[in-house]
Structure formats: structure tokens, C-alpha cells
mmCIF file of C-alpha atoms in Angstrom:
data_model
loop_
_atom_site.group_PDB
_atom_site.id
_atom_site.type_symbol
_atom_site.label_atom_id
_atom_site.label_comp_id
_atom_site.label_asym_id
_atom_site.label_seq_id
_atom_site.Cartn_x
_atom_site.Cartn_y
_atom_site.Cartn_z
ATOM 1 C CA UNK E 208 0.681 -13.539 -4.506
ATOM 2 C CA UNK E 209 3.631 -12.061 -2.973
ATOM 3 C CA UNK E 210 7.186 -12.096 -4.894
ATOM 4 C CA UNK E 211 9.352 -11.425 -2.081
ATOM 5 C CA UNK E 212 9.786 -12.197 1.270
ATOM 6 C CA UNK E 213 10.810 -9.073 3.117
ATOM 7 C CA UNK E 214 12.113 -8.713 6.902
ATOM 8 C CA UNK E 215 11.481 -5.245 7.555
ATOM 9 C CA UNK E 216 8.935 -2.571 6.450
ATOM 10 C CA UNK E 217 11.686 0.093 5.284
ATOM 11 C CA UNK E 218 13.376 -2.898 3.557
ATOM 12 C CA UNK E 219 9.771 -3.912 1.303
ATOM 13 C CA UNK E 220 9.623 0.022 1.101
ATOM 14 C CA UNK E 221 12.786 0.652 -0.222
ATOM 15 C CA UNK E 222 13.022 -2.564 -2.736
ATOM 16 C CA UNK E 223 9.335 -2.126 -3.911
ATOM 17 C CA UNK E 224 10.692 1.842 -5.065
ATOM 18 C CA UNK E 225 13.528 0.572 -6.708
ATOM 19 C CA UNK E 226 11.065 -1.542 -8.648
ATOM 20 C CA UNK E 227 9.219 1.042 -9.767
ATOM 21 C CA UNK E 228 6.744 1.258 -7.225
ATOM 22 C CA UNK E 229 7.629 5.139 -6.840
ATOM 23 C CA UNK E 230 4.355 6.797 -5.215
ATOM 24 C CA UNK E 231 3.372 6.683 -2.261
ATOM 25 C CA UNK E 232 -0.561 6.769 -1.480
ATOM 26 C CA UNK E 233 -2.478 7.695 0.938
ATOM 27 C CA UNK E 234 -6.475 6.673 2.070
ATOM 28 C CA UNK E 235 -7.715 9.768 3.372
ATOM 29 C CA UNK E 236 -11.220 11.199 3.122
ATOM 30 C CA UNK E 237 -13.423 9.738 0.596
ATOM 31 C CA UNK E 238 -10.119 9.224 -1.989
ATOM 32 C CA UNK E 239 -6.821 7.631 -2.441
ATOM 33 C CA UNK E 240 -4.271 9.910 -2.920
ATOM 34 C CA UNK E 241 -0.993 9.836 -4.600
ATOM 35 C CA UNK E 242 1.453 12.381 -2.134
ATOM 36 C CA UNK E 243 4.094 13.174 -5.227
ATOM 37 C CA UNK E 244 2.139 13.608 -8.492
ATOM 38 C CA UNK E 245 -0.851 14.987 -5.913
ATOM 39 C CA UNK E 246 -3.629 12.557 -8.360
ATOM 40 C CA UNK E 247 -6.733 11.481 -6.388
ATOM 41 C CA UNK E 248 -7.816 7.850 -7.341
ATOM 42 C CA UNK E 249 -11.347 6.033 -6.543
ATOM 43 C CA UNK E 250 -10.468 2.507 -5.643
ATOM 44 C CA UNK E 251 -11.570 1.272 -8.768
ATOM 45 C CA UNK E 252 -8.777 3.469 -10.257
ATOM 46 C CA UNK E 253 -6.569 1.229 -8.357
ATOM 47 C CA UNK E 254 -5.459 -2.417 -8.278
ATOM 48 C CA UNK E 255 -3.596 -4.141 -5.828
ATOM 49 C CA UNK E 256 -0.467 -6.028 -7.459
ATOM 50 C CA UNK E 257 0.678 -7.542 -3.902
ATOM 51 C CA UNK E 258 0.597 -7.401 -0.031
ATOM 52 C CA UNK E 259 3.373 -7.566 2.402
ATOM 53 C CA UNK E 260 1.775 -8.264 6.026
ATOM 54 C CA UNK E 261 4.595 -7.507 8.879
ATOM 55 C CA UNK E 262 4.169 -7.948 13.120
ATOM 56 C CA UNK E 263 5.765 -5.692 15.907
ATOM 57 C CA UNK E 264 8.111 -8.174 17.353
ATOM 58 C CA UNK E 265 6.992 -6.964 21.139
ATOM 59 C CA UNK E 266 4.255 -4.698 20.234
ATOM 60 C CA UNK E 267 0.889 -6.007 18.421
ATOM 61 C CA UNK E 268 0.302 -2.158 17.703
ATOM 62 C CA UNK E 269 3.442 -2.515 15.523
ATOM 63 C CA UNK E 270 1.694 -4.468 12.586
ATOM 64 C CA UNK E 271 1.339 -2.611 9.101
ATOM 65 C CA UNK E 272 0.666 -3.772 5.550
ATOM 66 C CA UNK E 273 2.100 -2.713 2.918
ATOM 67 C CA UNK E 274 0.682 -3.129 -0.478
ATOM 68 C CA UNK E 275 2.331 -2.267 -4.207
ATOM 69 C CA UNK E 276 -0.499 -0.466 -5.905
ATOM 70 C CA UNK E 277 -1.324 0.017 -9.615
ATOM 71 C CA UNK E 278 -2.983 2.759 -10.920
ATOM 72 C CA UNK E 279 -5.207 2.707 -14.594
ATOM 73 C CA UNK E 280 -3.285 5.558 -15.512
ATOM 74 C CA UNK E 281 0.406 3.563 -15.053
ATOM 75 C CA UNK E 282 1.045 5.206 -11.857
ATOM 76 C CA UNK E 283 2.734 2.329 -9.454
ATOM 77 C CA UNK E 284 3.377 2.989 -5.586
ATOM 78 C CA UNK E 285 3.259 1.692 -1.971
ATOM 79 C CA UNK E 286 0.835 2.163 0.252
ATOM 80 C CA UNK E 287 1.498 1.421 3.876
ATOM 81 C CA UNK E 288 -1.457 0.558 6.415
ATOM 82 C CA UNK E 289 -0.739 0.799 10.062
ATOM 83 C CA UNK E 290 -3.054 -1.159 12.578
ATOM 84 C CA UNK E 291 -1.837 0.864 15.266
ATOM 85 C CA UNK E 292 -4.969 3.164 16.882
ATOM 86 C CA UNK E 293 -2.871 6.063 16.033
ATOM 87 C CA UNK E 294 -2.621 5.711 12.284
ATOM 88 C CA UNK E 295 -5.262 8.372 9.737
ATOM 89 C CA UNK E 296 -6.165 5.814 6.817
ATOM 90 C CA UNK E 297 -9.510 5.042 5.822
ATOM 91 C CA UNK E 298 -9.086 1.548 5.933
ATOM 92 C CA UNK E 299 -12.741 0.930 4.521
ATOM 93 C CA UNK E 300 -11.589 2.742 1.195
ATOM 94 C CA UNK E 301 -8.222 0.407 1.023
ATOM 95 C CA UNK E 302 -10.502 -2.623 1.309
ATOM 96 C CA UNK E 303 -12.701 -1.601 -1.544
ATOM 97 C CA UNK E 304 -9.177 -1.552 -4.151
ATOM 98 C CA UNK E 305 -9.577 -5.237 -6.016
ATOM 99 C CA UNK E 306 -6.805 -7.378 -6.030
ATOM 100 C CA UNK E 307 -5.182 -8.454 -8.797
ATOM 101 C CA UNK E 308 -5.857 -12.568 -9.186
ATOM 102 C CA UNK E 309 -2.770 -14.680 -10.548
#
């Protein structure tokens, strides 16, 4: 499914903006939440175009996903998904967002 093959987070990030991908959501609560237009999406609202899996080089609490999402409204972003104990995502909400098939 994935297009590219990134190195870095802030490299995926950065290229997946510049393609359009210009939101950035959020899992928190019983929503998904875009942070700049400040929409609230139910994951079937949402599809998820492609994921982008990357690993702390010395740190396992380093890995984070980051997925280009599609909203039904035309809204396109990034959400990032740490693994780390630290991070505030409901992770059981980003599961339920289907994923587009090829």
C-alpha cells in the first residue's frame, strides 16, 4: 500500500503535507479530530489512504506510525501514532478507521 519509502518521521511528515495531506488529526476522546479546521470525524468519516511504520534506532519506545488520512468531506491529513507509554491517542478509535484496499 505504501507509495514511498521514507527514512525519517519529519521527512514522511513533511512530504505527505506537500502532497496535500495538510491536517493533522488527532484520536482523542470518543472522536478524531482535525487540529486546523477544528472538524470532529467518527472513524467511518475517515479512510486510511496509507501507513508509514518507523523504529527508534536504540529505543523500542521510539516507534510511531504515521498514516495519510482521508476524510468524506475531502479533508486529507497525517495522523501520527506513537507507541511510546507516554503518547494521549486512543489507539482503539484509530483501529476502527478502514483502510483503503488497492
Amino acid at each position: 500500500m505504501d507509495k514511498h519509502s521514507f527514512d525519517t518521521l519529519s521527512e514522511a511528515v513533511n512530504t505527505l503535507t506537500q502532497e496535500g495531506y495538510e491536517e493533522d488529526f488527532e484520536a482523542v476522546g470518543n472522536c478524531i479530530k482535525a487540529l486546523y479546521s477544528k472538524k470532529e470525524y467518527q472513524p467511518n468519516d475517515l479512510l486510511i489512504v496509507d501507513t508509514y511504520r518507523f523504529e527508534g534506532m536504540t529505543n523500542p519506545d521510539d516507534q510511531a506510525t504515521v498514516f495519510s488520512i482521508m476524510a468524506n468531506d475531502g479533508t486529507k491529513g497525517t495522523l501520527v501514532m506513537s507507541y511510546s507509554a507516554e503518547h494521549s491517542q486512543n489507539v482503539a478509535l484509530i483501529h476502527q478507521i478502514p483502510i483503503k484496499r488497492d
